Structures are given as C-alpha cells and as structure tokens.
Amino acid sequence: MRVLLAVWAAKLTGGVLRALGRQGTHVPGMIARRIHPGIIGAVQHPPRVVAVTGTNGKTTVSNLLAEALQGEGMRVASNRSGSNLAAGITAALIAAVDWRGRSRADVGVFELDERSGRLVLPGLHPDVLVCTNLTRDSIKRNAHPEYIAWILSSELAPDTTLVLNADDLIASSLGGEGNRRVHFAVDRLPSDTTSPVGAALDAMTCPDCDALLEWDHWRFNHIGRARCPSCGFSSPEPAYRARDIDADREYVVLDLDGDAREARLVNDNIVNVYNQIAVAAVLDVLGVDRDRIVRAFDTLAPPTTRFASERIGDALLVRLLTKGLVGVACSRAFEYLRSFPGRKAVVMSIDEWSERENEVENTAWIYDADYEYLADDTIEQIVVGGHRRYDQALRLAIAGVHPSRIVTLESETEPAERVDVTDADVVFNLHSVHNALTTGDRVQARLRERLGARTGERG
Amino acid sequence: MSRLTIEMLFPEVANLHGDNANITYLAQCRPDAEVVRTALNDRPAFLDRRVDLLYLGPLTERGQLKAIDRLQPYRRELEARFDSGGLTLFTHNALEVLGTRIRNPEMGYEAQGLGIFELETTLAMMGRYNGKVMGPVTELPDAQPIVGYKSQFSMVEAGSGIDGFFTATRGIGRNPSSAVEGVRRGGFIGTSLIGPLLVINPHFTRALLAKLDPDTEPVLAHEEYAVKAYVERLREFRDDRRWHDGERVQKPIVSR
C-alpha cells in the first residue's frame, strides 16, 4: 500500500508541476522517496533494466540506447528528460508504471550519476550496467576515480552484467568475482602515443605488482591499452571494438565479438566513438539482431557537442564549453583548441560563478588540468577575464605560455573587446557551464560583431 | 648557488588534486634544481645522497597503504632526516602515512602507519570535508598568513605535544575540534592543505627557498601573477561572508 501511496503522490505532484509548466522530473521522485525510502526497489521495474554510468558520455550513451531500443519497437522507460540522481530515477520508474503500479515499459534505460550508486543500485538492481569511463571529476565531490569505482563496485549485485571500457583500467575492473563482464574498446588511433603526459594520470601502476605500466597505446589520462613489463598483467581483451575510423566518410568498423560490421560513424570525437561502441555492445548483450544494431546508427542523431563553430569572413569563431572545476574536461577542451590549424586568439572566462560571492573558489583543479596545451606558438593571445584571472594567468605562465601573450581583465565580457582579432585565423570563446548564458552568449555576440566588422573592412 | 635536489616520492600514485604543482612551481623558481621522481618499486634517493627537499603528495586510499608499506623499512631514516633539519614536505593525506593508525570502517580496514607521529586518522568515505583554512606561520609576518583548502575524507586526532604547521585563525585544523593544522618537527612540515600550498602562498615559498639555499637570494617564478593572486585570495579569505558554519572550530563533545 505504501508503494502505491508513493506512486500516486509522485504522479499527482508530477501532473501539477507539468500543469504549471515545469518538467516535474525530480520533485515527484523526492516525494516518493520520502513516503517510501525503498521505492526504487519496491516499485515494479520494466522486465529489463539497463543503467548507464561513468564520468563522461553517460547522457549520450543512455540517449542513444533509448532511441535505438525505441527503434526496435520497445516501450522504453528512461530519465532522459530528468535528473540522473536517485530522485530523477525514482520519478522515471514511477512514470513508467500505471496507477495500479504495473510497469508499462518493456525496458528501462537509466542514466546514473556515478556518485549516486549507493542510493540507486541496491534497489534498481540493473540487469546490465554500462560504465563509459571513470576519470577525475570535481575534487570536492568526486575525489578521485578509484573512489567512484569503489562506490559502484560496493553496490553492484553479482548477477548484473557489466559492459565496461577496456581502455580504462579503473572502469574495466568494476564489480566483483561473480559479475559477468564484457569489454569494449577503440583500437589504436594515429594520434595515440606510448608515453602518458599530463597532470591527471591515474592507474599508472600495475594493480598486481606496482611496477610502472607500459602502454601499447596511450590516448589521454589513463585511457589506452597497457601492460606490465614485470608480471604480465594487461588491459582486458575487448569483445567489442571500434576501428578503421574515417571521419570524412562518417564510417567506422564495429567488431561485435569477432563479427565485423561497417557502420555510420555517429560523431568523430573520440569520446563519442567510445559511446558508439558502448551502445553497440549493450544492444548485443540485450540480444538485438546485429544487422539492426548497425542500421540503428544510420538514423541516430549525433549527440550535442560542447563546441560550436561559425565562419565569419576568413575567420572561424569557435565557442567551447570549458567546464570549470573539472580539470580533465578542461584538458580535453585545450587539446581540441590546439588542434585547429592557423593563428589563434583566445578569450577565456571559466570561473565558478556559484563561488563568486559567498565562497573563495578552490582553484586546485586548475593544476589537474593540462594548460600546457595552450603553450603553443600558434596561440598568439589569451585574454583571461573574471574574478580568478590572476590564478588563471599564473597557471598559464607555469604551463609555459609567454607572459607577453597573457592579458588579464576583471570583467568576464571585456575580453571580447580587448582580444586582438586582427590577424587571427581562429578566435575562441571559452566559458564554463554556469556562465554560458551570460558571459558565453555576450562574448560570442561581440566577437561575431568584431569579426564581421573585420570582414567588412577587408571588403 | 648550489644545485638543489628535490625528491618526489611515488609521484605515479601520489599526484591527486593538482598538488604536484608544488614541485613544478618550486623547480621553476630554481631552474637549476634536479627533480628526482622515485617510483613505488624504487629505493628512495634520500637514503643514499643529499636531497634538499623530500616531498610526498596526495594519495588514494590504496596509495596510502602502499606508501606505508614502501616507507616502513626507512622509518628510522625518515625520523633522523626530520630531526636533523632535512627539509621535507608532505601535503594532503600524505601526512597520515606517518601517523600511528588509519581507520577506514567503510572500506573495511584499519592500518598501522609508520608511527613517527602520534596521529590517528579516521576516514568517512561518505562525508568528504571541504573548506578553507587561514593562519599565520612562524616564517612570515602575521600580515602574510597561509591560505589554503581542505578537500578530504579524513580527520586526524593528535597526541599531546605535537607542534602544528600553524594554528588557524579561520577554518578548522587537524579536525573539526582543533585549530591546530598539520605537523611540524625539525625540518618536517606536514599539512592537509591543498591549493597547491606553494603556488598559492608565494611568500611562504620564498621563505622555503631561503631555507633550502641560504646563500642564494630567492626568486619567485611568475612573481607578479603569484603575488597578485595571493593578495586577491587573501582579501576574500578576510571577508566574513565567505566563511560557513562547517568551517568553524567546534568545541570537543566532552567539553560542550
């Protein structure tokens, strides 16, 4: 009866919130959990449940999976429009049952915040859990990836099948002895090296004998394929592999447990290649016909990317979400920035807004980020705006950016006026999450104007 | 000017929270410095040669246990180094390795530390503490206090008579009931603060450089930015609105 009470309360609240124009994807779950703290386990689940977690890519993978399974004609319960915390998953589970508490979905695909495993996994008890990767995230919340792996492993039931990234030595060892594990990977890429570099390097030692690992190929952070020169330990063998990536032709070969199929490449960003092979692996584990797995990628929409570019005359204006407080995310943005050909000018305002008035931002994260990518001769100027401009400038100087190329300004938007765009081939607008709609939009508009004026002058 | 040697212990596992930038920055202040990186399976260099600064940075929980295991055979040498004034800096949870015990009930272990200091550490894996700390140090005038951050699972109880790195005027020290932060003994400084300490406290870094090489005028790398960042941070650390209840030292339960 308490279960039904929780279901009814959540449904009624959700209805009221939606009538008021709100999404109603979090509060109903909170209310249901208050009425019945074990509601995630007590409410009837769809016959099959897939949980998707990891530091990066979980939203993309869960969205692609839900879309692909809908394409299979299944009724899919998911939290794609809501939160990935316990309340959001509760709300999604309740939305998928009728007023009598009976499940109306064939399968559930739930994105799970990796730190929330403790609250969600015991009740959710997924049939399949996919972990895209576990890399460093917020120092204050997530500490380090081994900690997140411990949370997840502690709460996994032994009969959950794990679909894990073989190229991530932390994520690939999730679970216990009882869990069935299948692994996915992306084969060696031309840009891979064999020598890890950077500040955020985890899993650099052999888990068996502590010797420094050697890398058959190293990609970023601890992502790549490693082996121990002392005891023979190596990264797990992937059953599912993406290879022969051709971005121009939007083409990739997906090797599904020895059965190689050509498929459309949904997106050429390496993180999204991992996401695609992870989706293929889960669909195969769920028993979807392999021809249809491959065909599903023909119609799946590319995920929303964290960058946008527009050509203005002979210049390119690139807007790049550079997630403050998360060093690893910034490193990927900086690496991507450096990969653009031509002379570059950069506007950077990536302070954490929420800590501007009532806190003093803990900037330790900027030393977990590889600003060294920005110490490049093609990056001719970096104009840093905002509260923590001197911390950012100091980090840039320590990274090797020449002081003559660094400009600091207190305002977050003034850099759009001051950056020298005269000879730049590419102008970058780097902002964080919380200031995207304020600083990010305004800087973008002003840079667009200035580059437009430059084009006009050059007639 | 004599060439400085800085030894980083186990940087392949002791590298969390950007704290190895302590040494990157120090080495940029002294471009002549040799930085020795000693891996877990290597013999520490300080045992066999002159090392001007020995450093151990933040570790995972598993990394802490490995560091204890690897340093256990050299407990006496470490203690002798501290007492003879050999400069040594342990940041974040590296200090806990030198204590008597580390308790981690949620992960299900209780480990003996090296026992150099009477420190008992308890970890709360679901109660990470985040906060700021500020306080004066003996090396600097009160107007130039240390500023730093805590982001940790652990709290440390210390035996009596263990000198702190400093006493916090704002923020908590070794635990929520103490304003005494870290440990000092001879040439040893241990602190839970991240930032990294030497990057965000340029005046302290200058003082450390002077101790490392008294015959050479210390020069700070990127001094203009380092000092401006410190001044701005200190201004904010002195702003009452930016301090929260959890950052106040609480009376111990027995005396409430």
XYZ file of C-alpha atoms in Angstrom:
715
model
C 0.000 0.000 0.000
C 2.892 2.339 0.855
C 4.309 1.702 -2.614
C 1.041 2.704 -4.251
C 0.820 5.743 -1.998
C 4.277 6.823 -3.132
C 3.354 6.182 -6.765
C 0.113 8.164 -6.521
C 1.769 11.063 -4.694
C 4.537 11.232 -7.291
C 2.130 11.047 -10.209
C -0.155 13.723 -8.767
C 2.787 16.022 -7.997
C 4.205 15.455 -11.471
C 0.849 16.304 -13.019
C 0.544 19.516 -11.023
C 4.092 20.576 -11.846
C 3.602 19.909 -15.530
C 0.364 21.905 -15.458
C 2.434 24.755 -14.029
C 4.826 24.448 -16.936
C 7.627 22.715 -15.066
C 9.255 19.426 -16.027
C 8.267 17.516 -12.895
C 11.088 15.027 -13.175
C 12.797 15.475 -9.805
C 10.365 16.638 -7.105
C 7.923 13.732 -7.643
C 10.814 11.356 -7.073
C 11.828 13.187 -3.909
C 8.305 12.967 -2.544
C 8.025 9.274 -3.403
C 11.326 8.544 -1.673
C 10.152 10.420 1.390
C 6.992 8.355 1.582
C 8.833 5.108 0.820
C 12.659 5.339 1.099
C 12.995 1.964 -0.657
C 10.703 2.915 -3.545
C 13.410 2.404 -6.215
C 13.458 -1.291 -5.336
C 9.785 -1.612 -4.427
C 8.130 -0.127 -7.492
C 7.644 -2.578 -10.354
C 10.516 -2.399 -12.852
C 10.362 -2.968 -16.587
C 11.284 -6.569 -17.455
C 14.828 -5.484 -18.307
C 16.789 -2.626 -16.787
C 19.975 -1.043 -18.103
C 21.907 1.501 -16.032
C 24.409 3.794 -17.711
C 27.090 5.483 -15.651
C 30.600 6.913 -15.975
C 32.330 10.277 -15.825
C 31.773 11.249 -19.456
C 29.346 10.026 -22.078
C 26.599 8.615 -19.870
C 23.968 11.022 -21.178
C 24.910 10.312 -24.777
C 25.005 6.544 -24.299
C 21.695 6.389 -22.444
C 20.003 8.639 -25.027
C 21.356 6.624 -27.965
C 20.386 3.371 -26.268
C 16.854 4.556 -25.533
C 16.498 5.773 -29.102
C 17.821 2.525 -30.573
C 15.555 0.384 -28.392
C 12.556 2.520 -29.314
C 13.544 1.899 -32.901
C 13.242 -1.804 -32.082
C 9.614 -1.148 -31.231
C 10.133 -1.369 -27.486
C 8.452 0.817 -24.905
C 11.406 2.430 -23.107
C 11.340 3.946 -19.648
C 14.121 6.460 -19.149
C 15.175 9.540 -17.230
C 16.474 11.293 -20.326
C 14.431 14.395 -19.622
C 15.140 14.415 -15.905
C 17.895 14.133 -13.347
C 20.324 11.226 -13.034
C 20.216 11.288 -9.228
C 18.092 8.997 -7.044
C 15.057 11.277 -7.248
C 15.206 11.511 -11.036
C 15.475 7.746 -11.443
C 12.626 7.258 -8.973
C 10.460 9.675 -10.941
C 11.275 7.872 -14.204
C 10.445 4.459 -12.721
C 7.131 5.770 -11.406
C 6.299 7.468 -14.699
C 6.675 4.032 -16.320
C 4.024 2.329 -14.136
C 0.258 2.826 -14.270
C -1.866 3.982 -11.338
C -2.048 0.385 -10.129
C 1.732 0.203 -10.092
C 2.100 -2.106 -13.102
C 5.003 -1.488 -15.440
C 4.062 -0.230 -18.901
C 7.582 -0.384 -20.353
C 9.487 -3.236 -21.978
C 12.885 -1.973 -20.946
C 14.313 0.715 -18.704
C 17.395 2.747 -19.630
C 18.527 4.915 -16.762
C 21.412 7.332 -16.695
C 23.022 7.136 -13.272
C 25.186 9.778 -11.636
C 28.227 7.726 -10.723
C 28.397 9.033 -7.161
C 24.745 8.132 -6.563
C 25.345 4.399 -6.977
C 24.950 3.840 -3.258
C 21.412 5.225 -3.211
C 20.252 3.769 -6.505
C 21.937 0.476 -7.359
C 20.703 -1.724 -4.489
C 17.074 -1.018 -5.410
C 17.449 -0.638 -9.161
C 19.361 -3.914 -9.435
C 20.034 -3.461 -13.169
C 20.355 -6.444 -15.478
C 23.083 -4.570 -17.335
C 25.295 -1.733 -16.151
C 27.451 0.079 -18.660
C 30.312 2.264 -17.442
C 31.706 4.559 -20.128
C 34.838 5.603 -18.198
C 35.916 6.841 -14.771
C 38.227 9.822 -14.916
C 38.878 12.656 -12.485
C 35.967 14.987 -11.903
C 35.172 17.553 -9.220
C 37.802 17.342 -6.454
C 35.267 18.435 -3.867
C 32.538 15.968 -4.819
C 34.138 13.022 -6.580
C 37.620 12.978 -5.003
C 39.301 10.545 -7.399
C 38.173 7.801 -9.829
C 39.166 4.884 -7.578
C 36.727 6.242 -5.012
C 33.897 6.290 -7.542
C 34.832 2.762 -8.656
C 34.637 1.644 -5.018
C 31.150 3.160 -4.592
C 29.869 1.430 -7.721
C 31.533 -1.923 -7.048
C 30.281 -1.958 -3.451
C 26.674 -1.751 -4.590
C 26.613 -3.997 -7.658
C 24.648 -7.239 -7.446
C 26.615 -10.287 -8.628
C 24.088 -11.076 -11.361
C 24.413 -7.693 -13.080
C 26.203 -7.969 -16.419
C 28.827 -5.269 -16.723
C 29.650 -3.604 -20.039
C 32.942 -1.853 -19.397
C 35.559 0.210 -21.155
C 38.638 -2.000 -21.656
C 40.738 1.102 -22.365
C 40.101 2.409 -18.853
C 41.881 0.336 -16.213
C 39.739 1.765 -13.421
C 36.332 1.316 -15.068
C 37.273 -2.027 -16.606
C 37.730 -3.691 -13.233
C 34.368 -2.695 -11.740
C 32.302 -5.319 -9.956
C 33.121 -8.491 -8.095
C 34.091 -12.029 -8.924
C 30.508 -13.031 -9.678
C 29.802 -10.373 -12.279
C 29.872 -11.233 -15.960
C 31.987 -8.599 -17.690
C 32.130 -7.720 -21.360
C 34.523 -5.066 -22.570
C 34.568 -2.558 -25.386
C 37.463 -0.510 -26.768
C 38.633 1.719 -29.588
C 41.623 0.362 -31.491
C 44.870 2.296 -31.784
C 44.499 5.725 -33.425
C 47.154 7.625 -35.385
C 47.194 10.325 -32.697
C 47.946 7.849 -29.874
C 51.375 7.731 -28.251
C 53.080 5.341 -25.842
C 54.085 7.888 -23.175
C 51.465 9.316 -20.819
C 51.770 13.042 -20.140
C 49.723 15.475 -18.103
C 48.692 16.251 -14.561
C 45.779 13.843 -14.098
C 47.358 10.432 -14.545
C 45.691 7.612 -12.640
C 46.189 3.844 -12.986
C 49.807 4.237 -13.989
C 50.985 1.239 -11.957
C 50.310 -2.469 -12.221
C 47.465 -3.471 -9.885
C 49.255 -6.739 -9.178
C 52.896 -5.744 -8.629
C 53.002 -1.889 -8.606
C 55.519 -1.704 -11.484
C 55.075 1.226 -13.860
C 52.866 0.118 -16.718
C 53.968 0.283 -20.338
C 51.487 1.453 -22.951
C 50.771 -0.188 -26.305
C 48.851 2.982 -26.971
C 48.031 5.878 -24.710
C 45.260 8.352 -25.505
C 44.604 10.683 -22.548
C 44.556 10.492 -18.724
C 44.598 6.735 -18.080
C 42.769 5.830 -21.284
C 44.640 3.444 -23.563
C 45.957 -0.080 -23.598
C 48.590 -1.001 -21.010
C 50.630 -3.979 -19.881
C 53.004 -4.699 -17.037
C 56.612 -5.385 -18.026
C 57.204 -7.260 -14.758
C 54.323 -9.646 -14.184
C 52.442 -9.887 -17.478
C 49.256 -8.090 -16.377
C 47.497 -6.325 -19.247
C 44.326 -4.423 -20.079
C 41.346 -6.749 -20.586
C 40.660 -8.066 -24.066
C 37.696 -6.244 -25.586
C 34.959 -8.306 -27.219
C 33.607 -5.160 -28.872
C 35.957 -2.891 -30.815
C 35.634 0.224 -32.945
C 38.297 0.501 -35.638
C 39.136 1.953 -39.067
C 37.536 5.271 -38.176
C 37.104 7.570 -41.167
C 35.681 10.902 -40.065
C 35.388 12.314 -43.595
C 33.273 9.383 -44.784
C 31.459 9.085 -41.428
C 32.495 5.463 -41.348
C 33.605 3.033 -38.661
C 34.017 -0.716 -38.357
C 32.298 -2.166 -35.310
C 33.716 -5.533 -34.375
C 30.944 -7.262 -32.412
C 32.574 -10.186 -30.664
C 34.507 -11.209 -33.773
C 31.748 -10.218 -36.200
C 32.986 -7.077 -38.003
C 30.324 -4.753 -39.429
C 30.622 -1.440 -41.253
C 28.580 1.313 -39.667
C 27.916 5.018 -39.873
C 30.154 6.991 -37.516
C 27.722 8.988 -35.407
C 30.333 11.549 -34.330
C 34.120 11.640 -34.765
C 35.019 12.979 -31.305
C 36.929 10.123 -29.607
C 34.634 10.183 -26.574
C 31.671 9.672 -28.898
C 33.408 6.809 -30.707
C 33.655 5.110 -27.299
C 29.987 5.935 -26.746
C 29.024 4.339 -30.059
C 30.862 1.070 -29.427
C 29.443 1.001 -25.880
C 25.913 1.317 -27.292
C 26.613 -1.456 -29.809
C 27.949 -3.691 -27.034
C 24.889 -3.179 -24.818
C 22.484 -3.794 -27.699
C 24.347 -7.016 -28.499
C 24.221 -8.093 -24.859
C 20.466 -7.404 -24.906
C 20.152 -9.719 -27.924
C 19.286 -7.166 -30.596
C 19.967 -8.531 -34.068
C 23.420 -7.397 -35.235
C 22.243 -6.154 -38.613
C 19.749 -3.946 -36.837
C 22.379 -2.754 -34.346
C 24.479 -1.479 -37.219
C 21.492 0.001 -39.041
C 20.401 1.828 -35.900
C 23.411 4.120 -36.240
C 22.169 5.271 -39.663
C 19.420 7.258 -38.034
C 20.691 8.038 -34.553
C 21.167 11.755 -34.108
C 24.668 12.918 -33.210
C 24.928 13.934 -29.571
C 25.008 17.563 -28.600
C 28.616 18.625 -28.627
C 30.321 21.033 -26.320
C 31.526 23.242 -29.137
C 30.071 25.241 -31.997
C 31.890 26.991 -34.791
C 30.862 29.582 -37.332
C 32.801 31.030 -40.250
C 32.846 34.820 -40.412
C 34.712 36.015 -43.477
C 38.080 34.344 -43.414
C 37.987 33.695 -39.670
C 36.498 30.899 -37.647
C 34.734 31.726 -34.381
C 34.702 28.720 -32.059
C 32.702 28.536 -28.869
C 33.971 25.889 -26.498
C 32.387 24.793 -23.225
C 35.287 24.529 -20.802
C 33.825 23.026 -17.672
C 35.357 24.840 -14.715
C 36.138 22.845 -11.551
C 36.841 19.769 -13.682
C 40.461 19.730 -14.793
C 40.142 16.712 -17.073
C 37.301 18.337 -19.047
C 39.374 21.497 -19.465
C 42.353 19.474 -20.693
C 40.219 17.959 -23.452
C 38.962 21.432 -24.444
C 42.504 22.852 -24.513
C 43.796 19.907 -26.528
C 40.953 20.366 -29.005
C 41.647 24.103 -29.234
C 45.289 23.476 -30.067
C 44.345 21.050 -32.855
C 42.843 23.843 -35.002
C 45.197 24.981 -37.753
C 46.211 28.638 -38.061
C 46.856 31.570 -35.744
C 44.624 31.631 -32.711
C 43.325 34.195 -30.224
C 41.518 33.068 -27.084
C 39.010 34.657 -24.719
C 38.781 32.637 -21.519
C 36.333 33.186 -18.613
C 35.920 29.931 -16.735
C 35.473 30.946 -13.082
C 32.943 29.106 -10.960
C 30.107 31.596 -10.592
C 28.461 29.833 -7.685
C 31.523 30.554 -5.533
C 31.943 34.168 -6.515
C 30.067 35.951 -3.739
C 29.911 33.619 -0.750
C 32.926 31.389 -1.192
C 36.525 31.522 -2.345
C 36.850 29.096 -5.210
C 39.178 26.199 -4.543
C 41.317 26.511 -7.648
C 43.337 23.334 -7.052
C 41.501 21.890 -10.066
C 43.388 24.153 -12.473
C 46.536 22.207 -11.586
C 44.733 18.999 -12.507
C 44.192 20.483 -15.990
C 46.756 20.499 -18.768
C 47.100 24.190 -19.602
C 50.347 23.119 -21.268
C 48.297 22.539 -24.460
C 47.898 26.322 -24.612
C 51.663 26.946 -24.607
C 51.778 26.780 -28.352
C 53.257 29.291 -30.784
C 50.070 29.336 -32.841
C 48.114 30.650 -29.843
C 49.097 34.283 -30.063
C 46.993 35.772 -27.300
C 44.955 34.562 -24.333
C 42.745 37.169 -22.665
C 41.598 35.937 -19.268
C 38.554 37.540 -17.714
C 36.947 37.231 -14.317
C 37.449 37.012 -10.630
C 40.198 34.385 -10.645
C 42.130 35.922 -13.541
C 45.441 36.043 -11.697
C 45.162 32.362 -10.718
C 44.430 31.545 -14.348
C 47.285 33.727 -15.589
C 49.695 32.133 -13.114
C 48.626 28.667 -14.264
C 49.160 29.699 -17.902
C 52.623 31.063 -17.070
C 53.571 27.882 -15.189
C 52.375 25.912 -18.226
C 54.845 27.819 -20.371
C 52.644 30.450 -22.018
C 54.827 33.522 -22.548
C 53.678 36.425 -20.325
C 53.522 38.726 -23.373
C 50.660 36.573 -24.681
C 48.595 36.768 -21.483
C 46.173 39.630 -20.763
C 44.103 39.776 -17.556
C 40.847 41.705 -17.122
C 38.460 41.793 -14.173
C 35.349 41.780 -16.340
C 34.281 38.486 -17.915
C 32.942 40.171 -21.041
C 35.548 42.899 -21.573
C 37.995 40.354 -23.069
C 35.715 40.211 -26.128
C 36.545 43.895 -26.693
C 40.229 43.645 -25.950
C 41.292 40.472 -27.687
C 43.328 41.191 -30.786
C 41.438 39.620 -33.668
C 43.326 41.462 -36.421
C 45.313 38.526 -37.722
C 43.681 35.560 -36.037
C 42.515 32.679 -38.199
C 40.516 31.216 -35.312
C 39.056 33.085 -32.338
C 37.943 31.014 -29.350
C 35.301 31.797 -26.757
C 35.971 29.589 -23.734
C 33.369 29.733 -20.985
C 32.151 27.436 -18.236
C 28.733 25.883 -17.572
C 27.223 28.412 -15.207
C 28.232 31.492 -17.166
C 27.275 30.053 -20.564
C 24.085 32.059 -20.970
C 25.529 35.257 -19.588
C 29.216 35.660 -20.331
C 29.338 32.996 -23.049
C 26.471 34.470 -25.076
C 27.617 38.066 -24.731
C 31.224 37.297 -25.620
C 30.051 35.276 -28.602
C 27.848 38.104 -29.882
C 30.588 40.697 -29.521
C 33.242 38.540 -31.159
C 30.821 37.861 -34.008
C 30.339 41.623 -34.455
C 34.043 42.337 -34.413
C 34.899 39.598 -36.866
C 32.036 40.776 -39.075
C 33.466 44.305 -39.000
C 36.903 42.899 -39.826
C 35.417 41.154 -42.846
C 33.705 44.378 -43.932
C 36.922 46.406 -43.650
C 38.746 43.883 -45.770
C 35.878 44.121 -48.237
C 74.407 28.880 -5.640
C 74.473 25.160 -5.015
C 72.328 22.918 -7.169
C 69.161 21.841 -5.367
C 67.876 18.287 -5.395
C 64.163 17.718 -4.857
C 62.883 14.167 -4.450
C 59.226 13.367 -5.150
C 58.186 10.116 -3.550
C 55.876 7.884 -5.600
C 54.561 10.564 -7.995
C 52.883 7.871 -10.105
C 50.378 7.314 -7.278
C 50.802 10.465 -5.165
C 49.544 13.009 -7.660
C 45.970 13.931 -6.789
C 44.307 17.344 -6.677
C 46.958 19.075 -8.785
C 49.288 19.116 -5.801
C 52.397 18.029 -7.669
C 52.407 21.586 -8.992
C 54.033 22.380 -5.624
C 57.178 20.881 -7.058
C 56.660 22.081 -10.634
C 56.469 25.626 -9.299
C 59.390 25.240 -6.919
C 61.501 23.867 -9.759
C 60.569 26.864 -11.896
C 61.717 29.142 -9.063
C 65.024 27.262 -9.154
C 65.543 26.226 -12.771
C 68.833 24.598 -11.774
C 67.041 22.143 -9.463
C 67.194 18.441 -10.156
C 63.864 16.727 -9.558
C 64.182 13.023 -8.723
C 60.971 11.008 -9.153
C 61.090 7.863 -7.031
C 58.621 5.165 -8.062
C 56.938 2.742 -5.649
C 59.328 -0.054 -6.514
C 62.456 2.161 -6.386
C 64.763 2.797 -3.443
C 64.291 6.391 -2.208
C 67.174 8.637 -3.227
C 67.369 10.454 0.132
C 68.790 7.282 1.699
C 71.935 7.416 -0.403
C 72.530 11.012 -1.406
C 71.863 14.581 -0.403
C 68.275 15.579 -1.051
C 67.415 19.183 -0.235
C 63.648 18.717 -0.210
C 61.734 15.459 0.129
C 58.095 15.609 -0.997
C 55.081 13.308 -0.827
C 51.724 14.435 -2.226
C 48.054 13.382 -2.070
C 47.281 9.679 -2.393
C 44.267 7.493 -2.973
C 43.283 5.322 -0.011
C 45.012 2.348 -1.633
C 48.004 4.556 -2.408
C 48.289 5.498 1.272
C 48.630 1.839 2.219
C 51.249 1.293 -0.469
C 53.233 4.323 0.688
C 53.198 2.985 4.255
C 54.393 -0.386 3.005
C 57.245 1.101 0.963
C 58.400 3.593 3.614
C 58.164 1.202 6.564
C 61.759 -0.086 6.127
C 63.046 3.517 6.211
C 61.119 4.763 9.205
C 64.270 5.473 11.227
C 65.969 7.246 8.330
C 62.926 9.462 7.824
C 62.781 10.336 11.506
C 66.509 11.088 11.547
C 66.083 13.280 8.494
C 63.316 15.318 10.142
C 65.279 15.738 13.369
C 68.462 16.772 11.603
C 66.569 19.556 9.821
C 66.304 17.867 6.421
C 63.509 19.773 4.721
C 60.524 17.570 3.999
C 57.014 18.474 2.870
C 54.046 16.093 2.952
C 50.741 17.510 1.702
C 47.089 16.454 1.984
C 46.717 12.892 3.285
C 50.426 12.067 2.913
C 50.928 13.266 6.490
C 48.634 10.470 7.717
C 51.112 7.867 6.443
C 53.486 8.967 9.221
C 50.907 8.520 11.996
C 50.148 5.539 14.181
C 46.900 4.348 12.611
C 44.476 4.892 9.740
C 40.897 3.715 10.248
C 38.585 3.340 7.296
C 35.494 1.491 8.511
C 33.530 1.911 5.274
C 36.265 0.387 3.171
C 36.808 -2.180 5.910
C 40.377 -1.725 7.056
C 42.454 -0.398 9.900
C 46.127 0.055 9.066
C 49.195 0.813 11.112
C 51.096 3.875 9.888
C 54.828 4.433 10.232
C 54.275 5.627 13.794
C 56.646 8.584 13.589
C 53.923 10.859 14.924
C 51.142 10.044 17.371
C 48.373 10.711 14.880
C 45.213 8.670 14.463
C 43.316 9.155 11.247
C 39.691 8.260 10.641
C 38.154 8.371 7.189
C 34.469 8.984 6.475
C 34.072 7.970 2.856
C 30.576 9.419 2.579
C 31.413 12.619 4.442
C 34.041 14.437 2.422
C 35.034 17.682 4.116
C 35.508 20.789 2.007
C 36.629 24.074 3.480
C 39.133 26.895 3.677
C 41.885 27.493 6.215
C 43.944 30.567 7.064
C 46.567 31.174 9.705
C 49.965 32.742 10.432
C 53.228 30.785 10.220
C 56.488 31.419 12.034
C 58.355 32.086 8.795
C 56.253 35.131 7.858
C 54.717 38.256 9.382
C 51.103 37.869 10.508
C 50.019 40.039 7.585
C 51.051 37.231 5.241
C 49.185 34.207 6.569
C 48.976 30.856 4.877
C 45.790 30.374 2.854
C 44.637 27.010 1.610
C 41.876 24.499 1.109
C 40.821 21.189 2.582
C 39.049 18.579 0.473
C 39.357 15.265 2.262
C 37.685 12.211 3.758
C 39.950 12.122 6.793
C 40.200 13.794 10.155
C 43.240 13.448 12.386
C 43.486 13.226 16.179
C 46.933 14.081 17.517
C 48.651 13.166 20.755
C 49.749 15.958 23.045
C 52.875 17.939 22.349
C 52.892 17.625 18.572
C 53.569 21.036 17.100
C 51.309 22.179 14.311
C 52.344 23.681 10.993
C 50.301 26.649 12.184
C 47.221 27.484 14.201
C 44.273 28.504 12.068
C 42.664 31.852 12.702
C 39.863 30.886 10.298
C 38.822 27.378 9.342
C 39.480 24.091 11.072
C 42.803 22.407 11.729
C 43.543 18.686 12.095
C 39.887 18.007 12.878
C 36.675 19.995 13.485
C 37.559 20.463 17.164
C 41.053 21.788 16.658
C 42.524 24.907 15.116
C 45.973 23.325 15.016
C 46.727 22.464 11.424
C 49.239 19.849 10.351
C 52.524 18.941 11.966
C 55.966 20.446 12.260
C 59.061 18.746 13.590
C 62.611 19.743 12.789
C 62.771 20.062 9.020
C 59.419 18.359 8.505
C 56.203 20.124 7.563
C 53.009 18.153 7.036
C 49.712 19.773 6.151
C 46.388 18.639 4.786
C 46.075 21.824 2.761
C 45.844 21.738 -0.999
C 45.917 24.691 -3.338
C 48.712 23.808 -4.148
C 50.300 25.265 -0.995
C 53.498 26.581 -2.585
C 51.734 28.037 -5.619
C 49.073 29.989 -3.758
C 51.382 31.119 -0.923
C 54.286 32.794 -2.721
C 55.678 34.477 0.402
C 55.923 31.124 2.136
C 57.556 29.658 -0.959
C 60.118 32.430 -0.894
C 60.839 31.630 2.761
C 61.185 27.934 1.921
C 63.575 28.730 -0.931
C 65.675 30.769 1.500
C 65.806 27.814 3.886
C 66.704 25.437 1.082
C 69.609 27.602 -0.036
C 70.521 30.333 2.467
C 73.317 31.602 0.222
C 71.077 32.466 -2.699
C 68.542 35.270 -2.934
C 65.214 33.514 -3.546
C 63.478 34.361 -6.800
C 59.829 33.532 -7.357
C 58.776 32.314 -10.785
C 55.992 34.413 -12.331
C 56.112 36.592 -9.242
C 53.712 39.265 -10.455
C 50.841 36.850 -11.038
C 51.655 34.753 -7.966
C 51.575 37.746 -5.630
C 48.502 39.311 -7.235
C 46.637 36.004 -6.939
C 47.671 35.748 -3.277
C 46.600 39.316 -2.493
C 43.211 38.777 -4.135
C 42.675 35.429 -2.370
C 43.717 36.879 0.993
C 41.256 39.731 0.530
C 38.479 37.198 0.003
C 39.667 34.987 2.873
C 39.329 38.036 5.146
C 35.727 38.546 4.081
C 33.408 37.132 6.792
C 30.608 36.443 4.303
C 32.712 33.768 2.666
C 33.020 31.572 5.766
C 30.445 28.959 6.664
C 29.365 27.130 9.811
C 31.214 23.970 8.807
C 34.443 25.924 8.696
C 34.222 26.917 12.388
C 36.190 25.043 15.018
C 33.687 23.225 17.259
C 34.159 22.582 20.936
C 35.007 18.928 21.620
C 31.894 16.956 22.621
C 33.245 16.281 26.149
C 33.595 19.974 26.945
C 30.274 21.119 25.497
